[in-house]
Coordinates of C-alpha atoms and ligand atoms in Angstrom, one line a residue:
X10 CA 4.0 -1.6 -25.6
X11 CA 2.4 -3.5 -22.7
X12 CA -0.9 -5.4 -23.1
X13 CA -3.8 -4.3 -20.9
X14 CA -4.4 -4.3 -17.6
X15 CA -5.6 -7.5 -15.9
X16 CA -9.4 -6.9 -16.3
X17 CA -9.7 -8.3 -12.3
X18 CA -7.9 -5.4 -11.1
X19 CA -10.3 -2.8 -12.6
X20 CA -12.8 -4.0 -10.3
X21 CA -10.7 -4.7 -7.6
X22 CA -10.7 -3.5 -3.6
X23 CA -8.1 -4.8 -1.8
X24 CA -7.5 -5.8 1.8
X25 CA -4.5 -5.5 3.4
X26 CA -3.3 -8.1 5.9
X27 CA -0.6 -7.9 8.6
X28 CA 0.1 -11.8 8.7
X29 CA 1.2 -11.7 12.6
X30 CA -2.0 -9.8 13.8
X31 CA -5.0 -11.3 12.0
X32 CA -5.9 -14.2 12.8
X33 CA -4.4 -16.8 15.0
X34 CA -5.7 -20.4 14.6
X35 CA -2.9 -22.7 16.5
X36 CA -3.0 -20.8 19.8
X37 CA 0.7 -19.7 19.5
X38 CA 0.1 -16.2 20.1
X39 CA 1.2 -14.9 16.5
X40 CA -1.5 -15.1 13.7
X41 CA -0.9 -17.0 10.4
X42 CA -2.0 -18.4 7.4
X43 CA -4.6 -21.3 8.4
X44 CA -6.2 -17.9 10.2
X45 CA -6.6 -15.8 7.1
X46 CA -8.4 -19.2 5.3
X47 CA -10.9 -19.1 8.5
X48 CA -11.5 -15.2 7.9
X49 CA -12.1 -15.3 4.2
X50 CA -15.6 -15.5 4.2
X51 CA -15.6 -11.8 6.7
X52 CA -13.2 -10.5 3.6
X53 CA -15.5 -11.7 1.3
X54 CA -18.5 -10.1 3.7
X55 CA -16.5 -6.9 3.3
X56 CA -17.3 -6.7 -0.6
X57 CA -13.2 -7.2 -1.0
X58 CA -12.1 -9.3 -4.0
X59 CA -8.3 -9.4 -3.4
X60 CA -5.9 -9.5 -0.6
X61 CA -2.3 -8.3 -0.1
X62 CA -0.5 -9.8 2.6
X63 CA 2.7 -8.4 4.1
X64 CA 5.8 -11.0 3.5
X65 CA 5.1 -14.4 5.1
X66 CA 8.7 -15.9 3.8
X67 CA 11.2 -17.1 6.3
X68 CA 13.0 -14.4 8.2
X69 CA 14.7 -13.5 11.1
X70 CA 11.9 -10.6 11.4
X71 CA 14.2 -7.7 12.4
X72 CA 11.7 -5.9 9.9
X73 CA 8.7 -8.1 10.2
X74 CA 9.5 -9.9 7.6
X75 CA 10.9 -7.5 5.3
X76 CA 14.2 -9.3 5.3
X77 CA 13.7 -11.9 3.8
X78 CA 16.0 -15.5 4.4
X79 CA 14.5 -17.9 2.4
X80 CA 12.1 -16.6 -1.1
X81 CA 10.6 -20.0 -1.4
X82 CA 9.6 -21.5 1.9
X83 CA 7.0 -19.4 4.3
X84 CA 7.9 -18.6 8.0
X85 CA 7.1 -21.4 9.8
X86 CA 5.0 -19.2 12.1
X87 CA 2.7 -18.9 9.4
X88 CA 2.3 -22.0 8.4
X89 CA 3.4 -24.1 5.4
X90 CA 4.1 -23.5 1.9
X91 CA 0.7 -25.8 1.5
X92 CA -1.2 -23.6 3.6
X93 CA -0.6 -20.7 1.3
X94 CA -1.5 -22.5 -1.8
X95 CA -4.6 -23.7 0.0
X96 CA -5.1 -20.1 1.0
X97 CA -5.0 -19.1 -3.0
X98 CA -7.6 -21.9 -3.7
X99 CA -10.0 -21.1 -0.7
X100 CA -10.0 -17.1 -1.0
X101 CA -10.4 -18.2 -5.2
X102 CA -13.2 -20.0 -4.6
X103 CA -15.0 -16.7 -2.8
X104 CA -13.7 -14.1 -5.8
X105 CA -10.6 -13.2 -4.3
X106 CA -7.5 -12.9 -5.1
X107 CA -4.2 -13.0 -3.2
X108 CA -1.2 -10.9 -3.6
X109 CA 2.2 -11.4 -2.1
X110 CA 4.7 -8.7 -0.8
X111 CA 8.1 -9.6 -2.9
X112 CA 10.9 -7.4 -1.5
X113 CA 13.8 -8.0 -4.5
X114 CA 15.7 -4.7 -2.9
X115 CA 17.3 -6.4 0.0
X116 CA 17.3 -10.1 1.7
X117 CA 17.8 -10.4 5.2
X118 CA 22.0 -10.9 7.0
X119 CA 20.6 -14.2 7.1
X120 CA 20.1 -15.3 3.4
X121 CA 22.7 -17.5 2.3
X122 CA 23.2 -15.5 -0.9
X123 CA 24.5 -13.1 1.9
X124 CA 26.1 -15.6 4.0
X125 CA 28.3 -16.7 1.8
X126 CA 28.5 -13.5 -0.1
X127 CA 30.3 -12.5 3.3
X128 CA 33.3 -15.3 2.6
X129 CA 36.8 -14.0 1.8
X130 CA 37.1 -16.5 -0.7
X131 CA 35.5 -15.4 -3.7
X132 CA 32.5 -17.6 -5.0
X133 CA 29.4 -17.5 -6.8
X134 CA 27.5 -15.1 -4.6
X135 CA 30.2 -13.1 -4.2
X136 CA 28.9 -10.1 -6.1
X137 CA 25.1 -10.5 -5.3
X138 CA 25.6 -7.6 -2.8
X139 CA 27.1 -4.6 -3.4
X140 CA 30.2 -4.5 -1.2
X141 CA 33.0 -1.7 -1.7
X142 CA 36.7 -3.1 -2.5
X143 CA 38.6 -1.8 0.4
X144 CA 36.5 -1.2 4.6
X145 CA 37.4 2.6 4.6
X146 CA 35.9 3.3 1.1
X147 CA 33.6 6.5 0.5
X148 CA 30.2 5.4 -0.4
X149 CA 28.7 8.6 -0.6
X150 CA 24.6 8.4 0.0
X151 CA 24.9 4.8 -0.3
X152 CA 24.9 3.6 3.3
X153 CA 27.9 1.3 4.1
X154 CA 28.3 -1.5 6.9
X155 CA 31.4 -1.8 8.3
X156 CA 32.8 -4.4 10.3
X157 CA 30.3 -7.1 10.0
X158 CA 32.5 -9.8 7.6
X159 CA 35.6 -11.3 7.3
X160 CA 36.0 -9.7 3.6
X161 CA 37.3 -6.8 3.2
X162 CA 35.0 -4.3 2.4
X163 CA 31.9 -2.4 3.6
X164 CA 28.3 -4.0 2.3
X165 CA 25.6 -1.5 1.3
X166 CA 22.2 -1.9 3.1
X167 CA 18.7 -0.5 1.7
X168 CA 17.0 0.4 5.1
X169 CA 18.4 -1.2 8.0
X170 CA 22.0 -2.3 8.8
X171 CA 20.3 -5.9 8.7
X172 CA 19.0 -6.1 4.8
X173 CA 22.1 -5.4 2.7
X174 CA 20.9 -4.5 -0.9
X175 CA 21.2 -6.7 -3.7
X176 CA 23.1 -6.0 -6.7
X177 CA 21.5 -4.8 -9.6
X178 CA 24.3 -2.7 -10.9
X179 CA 25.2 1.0 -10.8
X180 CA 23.6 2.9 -13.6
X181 CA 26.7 4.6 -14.0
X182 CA 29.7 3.5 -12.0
X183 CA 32.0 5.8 -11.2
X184 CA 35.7 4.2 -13.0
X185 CA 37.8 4.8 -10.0
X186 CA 35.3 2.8 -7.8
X187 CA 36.0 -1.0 -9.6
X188 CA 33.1 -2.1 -6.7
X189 CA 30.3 0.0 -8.7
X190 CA 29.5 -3.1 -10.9
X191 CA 27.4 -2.1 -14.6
X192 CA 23.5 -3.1 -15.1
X193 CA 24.9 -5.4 -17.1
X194 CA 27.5 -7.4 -15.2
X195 CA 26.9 -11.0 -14.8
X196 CA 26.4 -10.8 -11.3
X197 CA 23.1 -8.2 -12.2
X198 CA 21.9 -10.4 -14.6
X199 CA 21.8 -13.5 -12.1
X200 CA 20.5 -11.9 -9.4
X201 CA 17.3 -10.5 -11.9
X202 CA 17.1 -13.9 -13.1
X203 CA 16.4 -15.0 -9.2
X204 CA 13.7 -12.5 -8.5
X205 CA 12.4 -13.6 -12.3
X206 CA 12.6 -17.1 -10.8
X207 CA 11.1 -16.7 -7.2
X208 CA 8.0 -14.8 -9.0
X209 CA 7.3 -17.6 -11.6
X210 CA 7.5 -19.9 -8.4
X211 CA 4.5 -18.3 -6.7
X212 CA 2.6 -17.4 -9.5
X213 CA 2.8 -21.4 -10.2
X214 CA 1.9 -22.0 -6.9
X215 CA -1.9 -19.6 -7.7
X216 CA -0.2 -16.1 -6.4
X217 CA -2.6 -13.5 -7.9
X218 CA 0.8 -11.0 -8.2
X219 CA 3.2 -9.1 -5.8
X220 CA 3.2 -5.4 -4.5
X221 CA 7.0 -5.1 -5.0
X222 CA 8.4 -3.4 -2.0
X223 CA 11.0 -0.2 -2.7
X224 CA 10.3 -1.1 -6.5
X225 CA 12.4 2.5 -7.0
X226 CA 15.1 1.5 -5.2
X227 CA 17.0 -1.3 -7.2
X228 CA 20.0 -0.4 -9.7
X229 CA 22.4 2.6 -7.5
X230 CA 22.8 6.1 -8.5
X231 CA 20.0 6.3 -10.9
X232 CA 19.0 9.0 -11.5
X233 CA 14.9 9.4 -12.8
X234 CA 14.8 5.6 -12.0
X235 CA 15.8 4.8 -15.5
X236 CA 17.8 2.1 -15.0
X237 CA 15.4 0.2 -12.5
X238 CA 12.1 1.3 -14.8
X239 CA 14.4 -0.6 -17.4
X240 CA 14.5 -4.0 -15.0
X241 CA 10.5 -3.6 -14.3
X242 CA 9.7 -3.5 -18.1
X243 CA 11.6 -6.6 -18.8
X244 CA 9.8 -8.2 -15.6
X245 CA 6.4 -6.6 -17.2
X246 CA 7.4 -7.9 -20.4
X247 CA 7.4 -11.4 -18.9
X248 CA 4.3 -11.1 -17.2
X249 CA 2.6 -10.0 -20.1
X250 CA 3.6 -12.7 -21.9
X251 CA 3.4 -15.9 -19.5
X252 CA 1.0 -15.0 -16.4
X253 CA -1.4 -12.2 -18.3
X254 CA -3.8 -11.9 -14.9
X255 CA -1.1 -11.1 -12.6
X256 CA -1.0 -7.6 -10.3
X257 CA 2.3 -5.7 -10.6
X258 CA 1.7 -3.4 -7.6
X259 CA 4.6 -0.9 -7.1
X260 CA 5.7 0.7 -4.1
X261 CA 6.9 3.3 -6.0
X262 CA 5.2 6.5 -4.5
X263 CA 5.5 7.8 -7.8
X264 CA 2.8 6.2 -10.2
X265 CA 4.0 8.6 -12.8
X266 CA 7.4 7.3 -12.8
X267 CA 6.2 3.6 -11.9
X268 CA 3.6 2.7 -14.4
X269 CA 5.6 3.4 -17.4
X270 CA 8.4 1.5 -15.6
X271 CA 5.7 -1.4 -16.5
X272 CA 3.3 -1.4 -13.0
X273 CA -0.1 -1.8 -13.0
X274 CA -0.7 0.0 -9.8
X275 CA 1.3 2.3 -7.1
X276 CA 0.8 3.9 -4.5
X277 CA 0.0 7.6 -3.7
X278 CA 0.8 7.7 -0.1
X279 CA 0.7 11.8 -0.1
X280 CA -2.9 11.0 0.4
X281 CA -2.0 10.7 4.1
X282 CA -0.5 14.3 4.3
X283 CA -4.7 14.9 4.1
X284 CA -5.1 13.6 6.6
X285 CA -2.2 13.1 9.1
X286 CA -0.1 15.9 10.4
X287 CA 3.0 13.7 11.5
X288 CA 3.6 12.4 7.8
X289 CA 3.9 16.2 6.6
X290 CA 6.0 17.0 9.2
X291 CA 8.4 14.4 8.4
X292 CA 8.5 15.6 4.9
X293 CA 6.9 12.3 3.9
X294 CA 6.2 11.3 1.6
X295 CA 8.6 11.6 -0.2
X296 CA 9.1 12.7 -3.9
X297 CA 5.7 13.0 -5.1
X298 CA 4.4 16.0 -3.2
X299 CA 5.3 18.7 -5.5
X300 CA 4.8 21.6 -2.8
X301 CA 5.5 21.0 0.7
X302 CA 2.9 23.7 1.9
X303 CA 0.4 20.8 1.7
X304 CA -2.0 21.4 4.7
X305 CA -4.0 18.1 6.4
X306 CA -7.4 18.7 4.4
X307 CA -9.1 15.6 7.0
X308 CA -8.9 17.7 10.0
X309 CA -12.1 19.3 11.5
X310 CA -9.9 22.4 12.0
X311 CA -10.9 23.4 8.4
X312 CA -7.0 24.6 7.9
X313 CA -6.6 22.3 5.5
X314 CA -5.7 22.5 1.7
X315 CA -6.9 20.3 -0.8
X316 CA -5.2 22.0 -3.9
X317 CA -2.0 21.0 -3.4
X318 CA -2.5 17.5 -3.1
X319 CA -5.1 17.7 -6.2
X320 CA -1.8 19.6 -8.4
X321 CA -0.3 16.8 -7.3
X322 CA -2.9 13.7 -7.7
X323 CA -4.0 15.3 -11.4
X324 CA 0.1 15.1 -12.4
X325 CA -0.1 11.7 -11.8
X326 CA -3.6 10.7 -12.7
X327 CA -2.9 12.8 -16.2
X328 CA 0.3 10.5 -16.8
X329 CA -1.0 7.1 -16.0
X330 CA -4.7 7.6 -17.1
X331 CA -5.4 3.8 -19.4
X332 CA -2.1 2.9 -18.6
X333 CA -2.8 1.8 -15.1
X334 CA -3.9 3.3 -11.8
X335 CA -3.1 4.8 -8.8
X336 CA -3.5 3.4 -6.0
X337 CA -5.2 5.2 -2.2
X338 CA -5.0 2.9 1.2
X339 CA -6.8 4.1 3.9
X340 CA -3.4 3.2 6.0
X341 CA -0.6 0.8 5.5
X342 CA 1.7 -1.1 8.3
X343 CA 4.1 2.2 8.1
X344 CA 1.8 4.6 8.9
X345 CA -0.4 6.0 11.7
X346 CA -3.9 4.9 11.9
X347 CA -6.7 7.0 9.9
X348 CA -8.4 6.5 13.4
X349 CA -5.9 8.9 15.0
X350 CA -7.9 11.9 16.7
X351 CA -10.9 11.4 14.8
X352 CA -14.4 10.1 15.3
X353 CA -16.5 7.7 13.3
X354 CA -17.9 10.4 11.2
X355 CA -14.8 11.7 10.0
X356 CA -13.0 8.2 9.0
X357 CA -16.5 7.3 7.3
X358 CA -15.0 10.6 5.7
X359 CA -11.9 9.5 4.3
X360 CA -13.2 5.8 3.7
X361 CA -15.8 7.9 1.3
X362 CA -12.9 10.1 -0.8
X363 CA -10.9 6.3 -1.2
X364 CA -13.6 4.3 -2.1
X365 CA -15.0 6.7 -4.6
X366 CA -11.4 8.0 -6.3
X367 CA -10.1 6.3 -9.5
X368 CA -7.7 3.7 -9.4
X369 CA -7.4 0.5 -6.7
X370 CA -8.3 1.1 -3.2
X371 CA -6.6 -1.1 -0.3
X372 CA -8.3 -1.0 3.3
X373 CA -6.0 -1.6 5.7
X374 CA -7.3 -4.5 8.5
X375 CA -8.8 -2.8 11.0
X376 CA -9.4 0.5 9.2
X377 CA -12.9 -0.4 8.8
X378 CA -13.7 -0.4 12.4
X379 CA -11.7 2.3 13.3
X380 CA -9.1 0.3 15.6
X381 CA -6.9 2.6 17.1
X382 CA -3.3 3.5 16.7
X383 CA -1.7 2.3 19.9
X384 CA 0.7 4.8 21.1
X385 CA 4.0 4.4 22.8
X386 CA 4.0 0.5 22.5
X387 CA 7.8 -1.2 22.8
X388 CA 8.9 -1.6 19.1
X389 CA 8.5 -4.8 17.5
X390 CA 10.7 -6.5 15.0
X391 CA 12.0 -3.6 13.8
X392 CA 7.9 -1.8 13.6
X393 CA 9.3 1.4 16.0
X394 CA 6.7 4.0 15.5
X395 CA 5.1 1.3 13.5
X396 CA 4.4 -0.7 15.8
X397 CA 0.7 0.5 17.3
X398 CA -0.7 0.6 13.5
X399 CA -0.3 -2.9 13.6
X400 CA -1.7 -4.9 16.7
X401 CA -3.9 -7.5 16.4
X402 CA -7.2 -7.3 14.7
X403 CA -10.1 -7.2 17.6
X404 CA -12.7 -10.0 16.4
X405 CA -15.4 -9.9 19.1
X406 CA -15.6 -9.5 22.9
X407 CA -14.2 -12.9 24.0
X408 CA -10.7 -12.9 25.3
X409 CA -8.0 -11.6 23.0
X410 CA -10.7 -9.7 20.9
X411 CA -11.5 -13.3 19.6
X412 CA -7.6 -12.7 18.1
X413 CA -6.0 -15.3 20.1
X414 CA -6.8 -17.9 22.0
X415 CA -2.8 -17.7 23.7
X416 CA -2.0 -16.4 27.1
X417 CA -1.9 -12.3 26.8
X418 CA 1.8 -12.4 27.6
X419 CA 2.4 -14.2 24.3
X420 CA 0.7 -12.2 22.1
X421 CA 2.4 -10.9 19.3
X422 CA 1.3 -7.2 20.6
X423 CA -0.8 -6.5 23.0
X424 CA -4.7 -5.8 22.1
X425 CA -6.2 -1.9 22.6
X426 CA -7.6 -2.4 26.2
X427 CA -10.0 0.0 26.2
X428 CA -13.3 -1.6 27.3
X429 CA -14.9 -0.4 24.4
X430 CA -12.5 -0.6 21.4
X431 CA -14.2 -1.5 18.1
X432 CA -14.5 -5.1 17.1
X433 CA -16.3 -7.1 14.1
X434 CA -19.0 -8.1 16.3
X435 CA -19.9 -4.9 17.5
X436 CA -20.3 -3.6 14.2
X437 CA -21.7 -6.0 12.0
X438 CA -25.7 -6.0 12.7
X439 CA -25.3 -2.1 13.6
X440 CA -26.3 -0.7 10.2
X441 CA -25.2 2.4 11.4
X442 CA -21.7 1.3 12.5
X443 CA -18.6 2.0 10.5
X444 CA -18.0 -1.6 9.3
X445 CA -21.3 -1.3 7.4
X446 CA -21.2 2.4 5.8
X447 CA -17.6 0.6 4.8
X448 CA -19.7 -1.9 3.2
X449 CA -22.3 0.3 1.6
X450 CA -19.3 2.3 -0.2
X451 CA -18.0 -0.7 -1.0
X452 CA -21.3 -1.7 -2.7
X453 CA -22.0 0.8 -4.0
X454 CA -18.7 1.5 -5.8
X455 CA -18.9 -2.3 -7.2
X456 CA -22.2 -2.1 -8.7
X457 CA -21.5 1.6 -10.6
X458 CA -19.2 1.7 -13.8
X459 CA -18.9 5.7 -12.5
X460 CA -17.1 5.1 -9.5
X461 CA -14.8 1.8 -10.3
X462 CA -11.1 2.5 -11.0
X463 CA -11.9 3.7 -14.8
X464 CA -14.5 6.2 -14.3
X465 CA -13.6 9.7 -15.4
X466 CA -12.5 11.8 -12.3
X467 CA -13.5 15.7 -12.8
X468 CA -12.9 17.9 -9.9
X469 CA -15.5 20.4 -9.7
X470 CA -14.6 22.7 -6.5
X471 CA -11.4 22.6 -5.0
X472 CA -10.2 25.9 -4.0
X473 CA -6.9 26.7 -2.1
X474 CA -7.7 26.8 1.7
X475 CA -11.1 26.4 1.2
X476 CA -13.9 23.9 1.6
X477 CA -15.5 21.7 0.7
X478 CA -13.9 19.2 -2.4
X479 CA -16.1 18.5 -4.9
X480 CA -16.1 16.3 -8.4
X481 CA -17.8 14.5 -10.5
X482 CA -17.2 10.4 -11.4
X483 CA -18.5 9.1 -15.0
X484 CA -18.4 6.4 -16.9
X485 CA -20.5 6.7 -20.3
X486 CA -24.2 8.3 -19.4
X487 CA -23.8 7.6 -15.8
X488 CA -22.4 10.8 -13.2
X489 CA -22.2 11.1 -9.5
X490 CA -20.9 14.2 -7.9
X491 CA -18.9 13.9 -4.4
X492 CA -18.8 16.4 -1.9
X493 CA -16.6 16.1 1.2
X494 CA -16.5 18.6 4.2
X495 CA -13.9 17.5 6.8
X496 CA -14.2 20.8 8.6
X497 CA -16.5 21.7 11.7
X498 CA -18.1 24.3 10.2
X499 CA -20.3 24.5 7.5
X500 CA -18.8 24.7 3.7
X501 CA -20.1 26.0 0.2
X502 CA -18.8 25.2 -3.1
X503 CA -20.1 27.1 -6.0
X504 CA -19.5 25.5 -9.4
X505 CA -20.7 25.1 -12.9
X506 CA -22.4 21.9 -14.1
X507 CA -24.0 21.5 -17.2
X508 CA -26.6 18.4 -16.2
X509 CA -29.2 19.7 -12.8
X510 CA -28.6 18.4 -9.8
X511 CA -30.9 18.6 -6.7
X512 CA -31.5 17.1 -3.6
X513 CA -33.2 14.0 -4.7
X514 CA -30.3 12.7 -6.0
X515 CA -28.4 12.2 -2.8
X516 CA -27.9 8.2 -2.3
X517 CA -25.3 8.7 0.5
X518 CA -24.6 11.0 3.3
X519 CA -26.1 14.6 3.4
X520 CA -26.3 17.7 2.3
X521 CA -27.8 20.9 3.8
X522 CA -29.0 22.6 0.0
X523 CA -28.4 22.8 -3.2
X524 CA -29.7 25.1 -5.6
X525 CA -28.6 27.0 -9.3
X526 CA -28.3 30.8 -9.1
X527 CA -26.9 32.8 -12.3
X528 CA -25.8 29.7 -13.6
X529 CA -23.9 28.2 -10.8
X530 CA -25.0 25.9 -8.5
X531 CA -24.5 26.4 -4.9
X532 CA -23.9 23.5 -2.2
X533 CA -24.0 23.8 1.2
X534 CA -22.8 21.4 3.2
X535 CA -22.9 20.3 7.0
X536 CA -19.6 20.6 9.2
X537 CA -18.1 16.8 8.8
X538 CA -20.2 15.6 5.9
X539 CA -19.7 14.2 2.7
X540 CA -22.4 13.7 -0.1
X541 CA -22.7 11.3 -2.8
X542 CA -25.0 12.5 -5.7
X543 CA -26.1 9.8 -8.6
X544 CA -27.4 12.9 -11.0
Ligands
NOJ629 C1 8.7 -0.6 2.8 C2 7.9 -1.4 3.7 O1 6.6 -1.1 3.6 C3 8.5 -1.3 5.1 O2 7.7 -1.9 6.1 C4 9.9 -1.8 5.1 O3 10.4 -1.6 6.4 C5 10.7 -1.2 4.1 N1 10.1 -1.1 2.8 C6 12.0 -1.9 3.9 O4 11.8 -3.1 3.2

């Protein structure tokens, strides 16, 4: 048995920050830590109370930064190692709390575990990787690289060529293959004992806890995850015991499979296949959509379906319910923009489903002004379609969006140059501006018990092909009901309720009527509205 959650993260919202596009204090072009510290206090203005920032160890970057070359010493384009504890201390002092991405998958070609991993001559890194006896071997799904070291034998790499995978054993190793080492070989055990170690390290140092990159993906030909859900409870069991407060975020995609695995959080990114067409072409995302005939509910079209994500939301929320929560961003540094194709209204939309759902909501920077997803941009560090969800964040109107005070040709991407792209500034004394109906959920969702990550979640109307998506939030005696109507025409739900509801009771957004008929109530909604009731 675990203990409890971290009380902190029940009331949690995070902010996600893409470390190179923030803020950038020195002038260099590239943003970094010193220019988080100075934004705090906008976080903080946000209603935020805990940060994630991508991985800001020293790397070669030919995954912005997921390739990690040294765990214990930040890229010295971000700063110092002292200029992320003083960025714990400083975003402490305001209520928040800082996260770090640890990525214990892969390390980068460039790590000398891997570097000398690579030598002929055996040694003691020799098995931290998973490398194949003989060049020619069959490796199956595991993808091999060939040609690359002086060993014999192909390495296996998690995503690209560049971040060979560390070893944490094959769940069952296949006898004729003497490279499939067991879970339990000493190698396994030493390279768990490092990602134990580099986590104690930062923790030490005032980390608030990690989101844990491709948390599935550790021990090989797993099947169910049972082997690597066996690593993550032993890693629970240690947090439990020594550092009680910290997050154990998973990127998982599966928070059925990950918080029994001992997570706190993960991540339902099948949200996005609500709202983005692309993702559910791709198939993404991958294994927790149960039915691919998922339809993009956040599109004015009205096409949309919210029942198969809902089959798929209540699975999860049914198997994790008081054991930890699922977790909603409004984008991440992999995906399109939520701004893509739509206007204000619509993003004030899905900013209203995330921010009033169970479970720990993350805003991705920029989300909250709508910054746009900048198409066809040269790929950078490895971002490829990536890259235009994550140029820098546009401050104000001065040069560089207030980003940067560099040359434009050494930015580390180029700003959106349209004349009247969204920045901070803009927004902040508008109360009618995104930024501040962000803040108003935001509020909102902090001061009511109903809406925070424990509330009960009820849907109430949620019929396939068919708008809009109603439910209820509640927490003891206090209820709100939510009603969201992406589509551009006008929507009616009809549902039971056994408390009355009328108009009077709208705190946020709008509604056209509501009114009981043979014991059903009946809620009309305008086209691209969304309604949230206290009743
Ligand atoms: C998931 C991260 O979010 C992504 O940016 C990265 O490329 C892969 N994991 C590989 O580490």
């Amino acid at each position: 048995m675990f203990r409890k959650i971290p009380s902190w993260l029940s009331k949690s919202i995070f902010y996600q920050v893409y470390p190179p596009s923030f803020y950038d204090s020195n002038g260099d072009g590239i943003g970094d830590i010193p220019g988080v510290i100075e934004k705090l206090d906008y976080i903080e203005s946000l209603g935020c109370n805990a940060l994630w920032l991508n991985p800001c160890f020293d790397s070669p970057f030919r995954d912005g930064g997921y390739d990690v070359a040294d765990y214990y010493k930040v890229a010295p384009r971000y700063g110092t190692n002292r200029d992320l504890q003083r960025l714990f201390k400083e975003a402490y002092k305001r209520g928040i709390r800082v996260c770090l991405d640890l990525v214990p998958a892969h390390t980068s070609i460039d790590h000398p575990w891997f570097k000398q991993s690579c030598s002929a001559k055996k040694n003691k890194y020799s098995d931290y990787y998973i490398w194949t006896d003989d060049w020619v071997e069959d490796t199956g799904e595991l993808k091999a690289v060939r040609g690359y070291a002086e060993r014999n034998g192909s390495y296996i790499a998690n995503f690209f060529w560049s971040q060979p995978a560390l070893n944490y054993g094959f769940a069952q190793p296949d006898p004729k293959k003497s490279w499939q080492l067991p879970v339990t070989h000493p190698a396994c055990r030493a390279v768990r004992a490092e990602m134990i170690n580099i986590m104690r390290y930062w923790l030490d140092k005032g980390a608030a806890g990690f989101r844990v990159d491709m948390a599935y993906n550790m021990v090989k030909n797993d099947k169910d995850c049972q082997q690597t859900a066996r690593i993550w409870r032993q890693v629970r069991n240690m947090l439990d015991k020594n550092y009680p407060d910290a997050a154990f975020i998973a990127e998982w995609c599966n928070p059925a499979q990950a918080i029994p695995a001992g997570f706190h959080v993960d991540f339902m990114l099948n949200w996005m296949s609500l709202t983005d067409k692309t993702l559910l072409q791709q198939g993404r995302p991958r294994d927790v959509l149960p039915d691919t005939e998922d339809k993009c509910f956040f599109t004015r079209t009205g096409h949309g379906d919210i029942s198969g994500f809902l089959k798929s939301y209540l699975h999860h929320y049914q198997h994790t319910r008081n054991l930890g929560y699922i977790s909603i961003p409004t984008g991440n540094h992999d995906l399109l923009r939520l701004s893509l194709g739509r206007t204000q209204k619509e993003i004030e939309l899905a900013f209203a489903l995330i921010l009033t759902m169970p479970g720990m909501p993350i805003i991705y920077y920029g989300d909250e002004i709508g910054m746009k997803h900048l198409r066809n941009l040269p790929s950078k560090e490895g971002a490829y379609t990536r890259t235009g969800a994550r140029t820098p964040m546009q401050w104000d109107t001065t040069s560089n969006a207030g980003f940067s005070k560099a040359a434009v040709h050494k930015l580390y991407l180029p700003i959106d140059p349209h004349k009247n792209r969204p920045t901070v500034t803009g927004q902040d004394k508008n109360p009618r501006s995104l930024l501040n109906t962000v803040r108003k959920l935001i509020t909102l969702r902090k001061t009511h018990p109903a809406l925070s990550a424990d509330g009960e979640f009820i849907p109430l109307y949620a019929e396939p092909k068919k708008y809009p998506f109603v439910y209820q939030r509640q927490m003891g005696s206090e209820k709100f009901i939510i009603a969201l109507n992406p589509s551009n025409t006008p929507a009616e739900a009809i549902f039971t309720y056994p408390y009355p509801i009328n108009p009077t009771q709208l705190i946020m957004g709008s509604i056209d009527t509501i009114h009981e008929k043979h014991a059903h109530y009946h809620l009309k909604m305008p086209p691209i509205s969304y309604a949230i009731l206290k009743v």
